[in-house]
PDB file of C-alpha atoms in Angstrom:
ATOM      1  CA  MET A 139      -0.022  -0.023  -0.003  1.00 95.00           C
ATOM      2  CA  ARG A 140       1.087   3.556  -0.658  1.00 95.00           C
ATOM      3  CA  ILE A 141      -0.577   6.662   0.836  1.00 97.00           C
ATOM      4  CA  SER A 142      -0.040  10.045  -0.734  1.00 96.00           C
ATOM      5  CA  ALA A 143      -1.559  13.521  -1.038  1.00 97.00           C
ATOM      6  CA  ASP A 144      -1.027  16.456  -3.441  1.00 96.00           C
ATOM      7  CA  PHE A 145       0.525  18.457  -0.595  1.00 98.00           C
ATOM      8  CA  THR A 146       2.857  18.120   2.396  1.00 98.00           C
ATOM      9  CA  VAL A 147       1.357  21.019   4.323  1.00 98.00           C
ATOM     10  CA  VAL A 148      -2.344  20.716   5.143  1.00 98.00           C
ATOM     11  CA  PRO A 149      -4.059  23.396   3.042  1.00 98.00           C
ATOM     12  CA  ASP A 150      -5.893  26.218   4.808  1.00 97.00           C
ATOM     13  CA  ASP A 151      -9.352  24.872   3.885  1.00 97.00           C
ATOM     14  CA  PHE A 152      -8.740  21.783   6.031  1.00 98.00           C
ATOM     15  CA  ALA A 153      -6.851  23.385   8.921  1.00 98.00           C
ATOM     16  CA  LYS A 154      -6.482  26.354  11.237  1.00 96.00           C
ATOM     17  CA  ALA A 155      -7.158  29.034   8.588  1.00 97.00           C
ATOM     18  CA  ALA A 156     -10.348  27.380   7.283  1.00 98.00           C
ATOM     19  CA  ALA A 157     -13.142  29.748   6.335  1.00 97.00           C
ATOM     20  CA  PRO A 158     -16.120  30.092   8.752  1.00 97.00           C
ATOM     21  CA  GLU A 159     -18.349  27.961   6.471  1.00 96.00           C
ATOM     22  CA  TYR A 160     -15.829  25.086   6.848  1.00 97.00           C
ATOM     23  CA  ARG A 161     -16.087  25.138  10.648  1.00 96.00           C
ATOM     24  CA  VAL A 162     -18.435  23.956  13.416  1.00 94.00           C
ATOM     25  CA  ASP A 163     -18.056  25.618  16.803  1.00 91.00           C
ATOM     26  CA  GLY A 164     -14.842  27.217  15.448  1.00 93.00           C
ATOM     27  CA  ILE A 165     -13.274  23.823  14.585  1.00 94.00           C
ATOM     28  CA  PRO A 166     -12.293  23.034  11.002  1.00 97.00           C
ATOM     29  CA  VAL A 167     -14.451  20.057   9.933  1.00 97.00           C
ATOM     30  CA  VAL A 168     -13.818  19.662   6.170  1.00 98.00           C
ATOM     31  CA  SER A 169     -11.458  16.670   5.704  1.00 98.00           C
ATOM     32  CA  PHE A 170      -8.578  16.788   3.236  1.00 98.00           C
ATOM     33  CA  PRO A 171      -8.259  14.535   0.168  1.00 97.00           C
ATOM     34  CA  PHE A 172      -5.624  11.777  -0.133  1.00 97.00           C
ATOM     35  CA  TYR A 173      -4.800   8.743  -2.284  1.00 94.00           C
ATOM     36  CA  ILE A 174      -4.511   5.045  -1.501  1.00 94.00           C
ATOM     37  CA  ASP A 175      -2.570   3.137  -4.080  1.00 91.00           C
ATOM     38  CA  GLU A 176      -1.061  -0.381  -4.468  1.00 91.00           C
ATOM     39  CA  ILE A 177      -3.411  -2.085  -2.032  1.00 91.00           C
ATOM     40  CA  LYS A 178      -2.617  -5.781  -1.643  1.00 91.00           C
ATOM     41  CA  PRO A 179      -4.917  -8.185  -3.463  1.00 89.00           C
ATOM     42  CA  GLY A 180      -7.726  -9.450  -1.388  1.00 93.00           C
ATOM     43  CA  ALA A 181      -8.087  -6.308   0.765  1.00 94.00           C
ATOM     44  CA  ARG A 182     -11.726  -5.217   0.959  1.00 95.00           C
ATOM     45  CA  TYR A 183     -11.891  -2.739   3.901  1.00 97.00           C
ATOM     46  CA  LEU A 184     -10.043   0.436   4.819  1.00 97.00           C
ATOM     47  CA  HIS A 185      -9.404   1.864   8.261  1.00 98.00           C
ATOM     48  CA  TRP A 186      -7.341   4.926   9.257  1.00 98.00           C
ATOM     49  CA  GLU A 187      -6.191   7.297  11.941  1.00 98.00           C
ATOM     50  CA  PHE A 188      -5.033  10.910  11.634  1.00 98.00           C
ATOM     51  CA  VAL A 189      -3.201  11.976  14.740  1.00 98.00           C
ATOM     52  CA  ASP A 190      -0.884  14.698  16.108  1.00 98.00           C
ATOM     53  CA  PRO A 191       2.059  13.303  18.113  1.00 98.00           C
ATOM     54  CA  ASP A 192       3.427  16.847  18.448  1.00 98.00           C
ATOM     55  CA  SER A 193       0.500  17.695  20.722  1.00 96.00           C
ATOM     56  CA  ILE A 194       1.981  15.665  23.548  1.00 96.00           C
ATOM     57  CA  PRO A 195       4.092  18.449  24.966  1.00 96.00           C
ATOM     58  CA  VAL A 196       1.121  20.885  24.571  1.00 94.00           C
ATOM     59  CA  CYS A 197      -1.742  18.902  26.130  1.00 91.00           C
ATOM     60  CA  GLY A 198      -0.139  15.739  27.508  1.00 92.00           C
ATOM     61  CA  PHE A 199      -1.498  13.306  24.907  1.00 94.00           C
ATOM     62  CA  GLU A 200      -1.494  12.541  21.203  1.00 96.00           C
ATOM     63  CA  TRP A 201      -4.462  14.411  19.677  1.00 97.00           C
ATOM     64  CA  ILE A 202      -6.793  12.208  17.645  1.00 97.00           C
ATOM     65  CA  HIS A 203      -8.106  14.220  14.655  1.00 98.00           C
ATOM     66  CA  TRP A 204      -9.899  11.517  12.703  1.00 98.00           C
ATOM     67  CA  SER A 205     -10.461   7.747  12.621  1.00 98.00           C
ATOM     68  CA  VAL A 206     -12.436   5.615  10.227  1.00 98.00           C
ATOM     69  CA  ALA A 207     -13.169   1.855  10.236  1.00 98.00           C
ATOM     70  CA  ASN A 208     -14.800  -0.720   7.997  1.00 98.00           C
ATOM     71  CA  LEU A 209     -15.004   1.367   4.828  1.00 98.00           C
ATOM     72  CA  PRO A 210     -15.692  -1.056   2.023  1.00 97.00           C
ATOM     73  CA  ILE A 211     -13.276  -0.381  -0.863  1.00 93.00           C
ATOM     74  CA  ASP A 212     -16.028  -1.467  -3.308  1.00 90.00           C
ATOM     75  CA  ALA A 213     -18.298   1.367  -2.069  1.00 91.00           C
ATOM     76  CA  LEU A 214     -15.864   3.949  -3.350  1.00 87.00           C
ATOM     77  CA  MET A 215     -16.093   5.083  -6.968  1.00 70.00           C
ATOM     78  CA  TYR A 216     -12.718   4.778  -8.605  1.00 65.00           C
ATOM     79  CA  ASP A 217     -11.245   4.396 -12.074  1.00 62.00           C
ATOM     80  CA  PHE A 218      -8.607   1.671 -12.501  1.00 61.00           C
ATOM     81  CA  ASN A 219      -7.149   3.620 -15.466  1.00 61.00           C
ATOM     82  CA  ASP A 220      -6.386   6.560 -13.153  1.00 65.00           C
ATOM     83  CA  SER A 221      -2.874   6.837 -11.703  1.00 60.00           C
ATOM     84  CA  HIS A 222      -4.449   7.418  -8.312  1.00 66.00           C
ATOM     85  CA  ALA A 223      -7.245   4.895  -8.649  1.00 72.00           C
ATOM     86  CA  LEU A 224      -8.549   5.134  -5.105  1.00 89.00           C
ATOM     87  CA  ALA A 225      -9.031   8.734  -3.944  1.00 91.00           C
ATOM     88  CA  ILE A 226     -10.580   9.854  -0.661  1.00 95.00           C
ATOM     89  CA  PRO A 227     -12.268  13.155  -1.717  1.00 94.00           C
ATOM     90  CA  PRO A 228     -12.327  16.460   0.136  1.00 97.00           C
ATOM     91  CA  ASP A 229     -14.980  16.686   2.824  1.00 98.00           C
ATOM     92  CA  PHE A 230     -15.335  12.893   2.981  1.00 97.00           C
ATOM     93  CA  SER A 231     -15.734  12.896   6.784  1.00 98.00           C
ATOM     94  CA  ARG A 232     -18.993  14.844   6.652  1.00 97.00           C
ATOM     95  CA  GLN A 233     -20.356  13.005   3.592  1.00 96.00           C
ATOM     96  CA  LEU A 234     -19.421   9.492   4.768  1.00 96.00           C
ATOM     97  CA  PRO A 235     -22.477   8.766   6.981  1.00 95.00           C
ATOM     98  CA  ALA A 236     -24.943   9.387   4.143  1.00 95.00           C
ATOM     99  CA  MET A 237     -22.811   7.855   1.381  1.00 94.00           C
ATOM    100  CA  ILE A 238     -21.572   4.674   3.092  1.00 96.00           C
ATOM    101  CA  PRO A 239     -23.474   4.106   6.340  1.00 94.00           C
ATOM    102  CA  GLU A 240     -21.782   0.748   7.091  1.00 95.00           C
ATOM    103  CA  ALA A 241     -18.435   2.593   7.550  1.00 98.00           C
ATOM    104  CA  VAL A 242     -17.993   4.153  10.996  1.00 98.00           C
ATOM    105  CA  GLN A 243     -16.057   7.094  12.314  1.00 98.00           C
ATOM    106  CA  GLY A 244     -14.500   7.187  15.773  1.00 98.00           C
ATOM    107  CA  ARG A 245     -14.416   9.847  18.403  1.00 97.00           C
ATOM    108  CA  ASN A 246     -11.642  12.377  18.175  1.00 96.00           C
ATOM    109  CA  SER A 247     -10.004  14.200  21.068  1.00 95.00           C
ATOM    110  CA  SER A 248     -12.707  16.872  21.060  1.00 93.00           C
ATOM    111  CA  ALA A 249     -14.896  14.210  22.592  1.00 94.00           C
ATOM    112  CA  SER A 250     -12.783  14.120  25.764  1.00 89.00           C
ATOM    113  CA  LYS A 251     -14.695  14.827  28.973  1.00 85.00           C
ATOM    114  CA  LEU A 252     -11.507  16.650  30.162  1.00 81.00           C
ATOM    115  CA  LEU A 253     -11.939  19.390  27.542  1.00 78.00           C
ATOM    116  CA  GLY A 254     -15.505  20.370  28.290  1.00 69.00           C
ATOM    117  CA  ARG A 255     -16.326  20.915  24.682  1.00 70.00           C
ATOM    118  CA  ALA A 256     -19.704  20.554  22.903  1.00 67.00           C
ATOM    119  CA  SER A 257     -20.979  17.062  22.397  1.00 83.00           C
ATOM    120  CA  ASP A 258     -22.122  17.681  18.777  1.00 89.00           C
ATOM    121  CA  PRO A 259     -21.136  14.506  16.734  1.00 90.00           C
ATOM    122  CA  ALA A 260     -20.274  16.865  13.829  1.00 90.00           C
ATOM    123  CA  VAL A 261     -17.308  17.892  15.997  1.00 92.00           C
ATOM    124  CA  THR A 262     -16.635  14.869  18.198  1.00 94.00           C
ATOM    125  CA  MET A 263     -17.055  11.988  15.693  1.00 95.00           C
ATOM    126  CA  ARG A 264     -15.795  13.448  12.414  1.00 96.00           C
ATOM    127  CA  TYR A 265     -12.614  15.065  11.180  1.00 98.00           C
ATOM    128  CA  ASN A 266     -11.103  17.918  13.226  1.00 96.00           C
ATOM    129  CA  GLY A 267      -8.526  19.830  11.263  1.00 97.00           C
ATOM    130  CA  PRO A 268      -5.092  20.834  12.558  1.00 98.00           C
ATOM    131  CA  GLN A 269      -4.932  23.880  14.788  1.00 97.00           C
ATOM    132  CA  PRO A 270      -1.516  23.758  16.407  1.00 96.00           C
ATOM    133  CA  PRO A 271      -1.352  26.471  19.117  1.00 94.00           C
ATOM    134  CA  ASP A 272       2.371  26.701  19.628  1.00 93.00           C
ATOM    135  CA  LYS A 273       4.351  25.904  16.421  1.00 97.00           C
ATOM    136  CA  ASP A 274       3.996  23.834  13.234  1.00 98.00           C
ATOM    137  CA  HIS A 275       3.091  20.274  14.052  1.00 98.00           C
ATOM    138  CA  GLU A 276       3.790  16.990  12.106  1.00 98.00           C
ATOM    139  CA  TYR A 277       0.601  14.988  11.786  1.00 98.00           C
ATOM    140  CA  TYR A 278       0.435  11.289  10.862  1.00 98.00           C
ATOM    141  CA  LEU A 279      -2.116   9.641   8.589  1.00 98.00           C
ATOM    142  CA  GLN A 280      -1.971   5.872   8.810  1.00 98.00           C
ATOM    143  CA  VAL A 281      -4.189   3.646   6.675  1.00 98.00           C
ATOM    144  CA  TRP A 282      -4.750  -0.102   7.026  1.00 98.00           C
ATOM    145  CA  ALA A 283      -6.482  -2.451   4.594  1.00 97.00           C
ATOM    146  CA  THR A 284      -8.000  -5.793   5.663  1.00 98.00           C
ATOM    147  CA  GLU A 285      -9.866  -8.625   3.922  1.00 97.00           C
ATOM    148  CA  LYS A 286     -12.727  -8.599   6.455  1.00 97.00           C
ATOM    149  CA  PRO A 287     -14.473  -5.844   8.387  1.00 98.00           C
ATOM    150  CA  LEU A 288     -13.277  -5.360  11.950  1.00 98.00           C
ATOM    151  CA  PRO A 289     -15.895  -6.609  14.453  1.00 97.00           C
ATOM    152  CA  GLY A 290     -17.303  -4.683  17.343  1.00 96.00           C
ATOM    153  CA  LEU A 291     -16.644  -1.135  16.088  1.00 98.00           C
ATOM    154  CA  ASN A 292     -19.684   1.108  16.096  1.00 97.00           C
ATOM    155  CA  GLN A 293     -20.157   4.791  15.298  1.00 96.00           C
ATOM    156  CA  GLY A 294     -18.162   6.794  17.865  1.00 96.00           C
ATOM    157  CA  PHE A 295     -15.585   4.041  18.683  1.00 98.00           C
ATOM    158  CA  TRP A 296     -12.408   5.089  20.439  1.00 97.00           C
ATOM    159  CA  LEU A 297      -9.061   4.841  18.631  1.00 98.00           C
ATOM    160  CA  ASN A 298      -7.781   2.211  21.059  1.00 98.00           C
ATOM    161  CA  GLU A 299     -10.729  -0.021  20.044  1.00 98.00           C
ATOM    162  CA  LEU A 300      -9.656   0.256  16.360  1.00 98.00           C
ATOM    163  CA  LEU A 301      -6.094  -0.620  17.293  1.00 98.00           C
ATOM    164  CA  HIS A 302      -7.201  -3.611  19.335  1.00 98.00           C
ATOM    165  CA  ALA A 303      -9.464  -4.766  16.458  1.00 98.00           C
ATOM    166  CA  LEU A 304      -6.562  -4.520  13.977  1.00 98.00           C
ATOM    167  CA  ARG A 305      -4.302  -6.575  16.281  1.00 97.00           C
ATOM    168  CA  GLY A 306      -7.004  -9.205  16.768  1.00 97.00           C
ATOM    169  CA  CYS A 307      -8.300  -9.466  13.218  1.00 96.00           C
ATOM    170  CA  GLY A 308      -6.435 -12.718  12.412  1.00 95.00           C
ATOM    171  CA  GLU A 309      -4.582 -11.287   9.413  1.00 95.00           C
ATOM    172  CA  ALA A 310      -1.636  -9.027   8.763  1.00 95.00           C
ATOM    173  CA  PRO A 311      -3.220  -5.782   7.544  1.00 96.00           C
ATOM    174  CA  ASP A 312      -1.690  -3.977   4.623  1.00 97.00           C
ATOM    175  CA  SER A 313      -0.583  -0.559   5.866  1.00 98.00           C
ATOM    176  CA  ASP A 314       1.167   2.736   5.065  1.00 98.00           C
ATOM    177  CA  GLY A 315       1.243   6.294   6.340  1.00 98.00           C
ATOM    178  CA  ILE A 316       2.403   9.758   5.633  1.00 98.00           C
ATOM    179  CA  PHE A 317       3.432  12.802   7.675  1.00 98.00           C
ATOM    180  CA  LEU A 318       1.725  16.095   6.896  1.00 98.00           C
ATOM    181  CA  THR A 319       2.596  19.480   8.428  1.00 98.00           C
ATOM    182  CA  GLY A 320      -0.020  21.645  10.036  1.00 97.00           C
ATOM    183  CA  ARG A 321       0.880  25.341  10.253  1.00 97.00           C
ATOM    184  CA  ALA A 322       0.628  27.242  13.515  1.00 95.00           C
TER     185      ALA A 322
END
């Protein structure tokens, strides 16, 4: 598997400088596009995490920005003649529940009880764009592909549940990831 994007710095529309119409409660909620290429034969489901390890010195933990599980590859429209046959389009996080209801999105760090933020699922169980408060941060997007869906994951799962399901799935998931910069 190979993960790529047309950028190395997350564009403004998907991050801290997003326009007001791309925000909910001040948080950027329009997810960025990326490509998934060279998936191993037999893989039928995609799963991913988008996290900020550089948040650890700021808030004491790795910030979870987005997680997805059990996305059927066959549910995505793609052209095998395209050099990037499998593309995750912009704003996929907000469109996913209506487009592919069997895929689920996990809670992000905005759902933490310690933060006292709103409980709106549009903020807590979807993409939250980068908003580094102190300096540029390096974010990590990791994608896994499996032959079977991961059991026991429902809408609003926690990231640790996804990681446990991947470890216990009985196969070696195909995987790759990329680092992207979020500007302060």
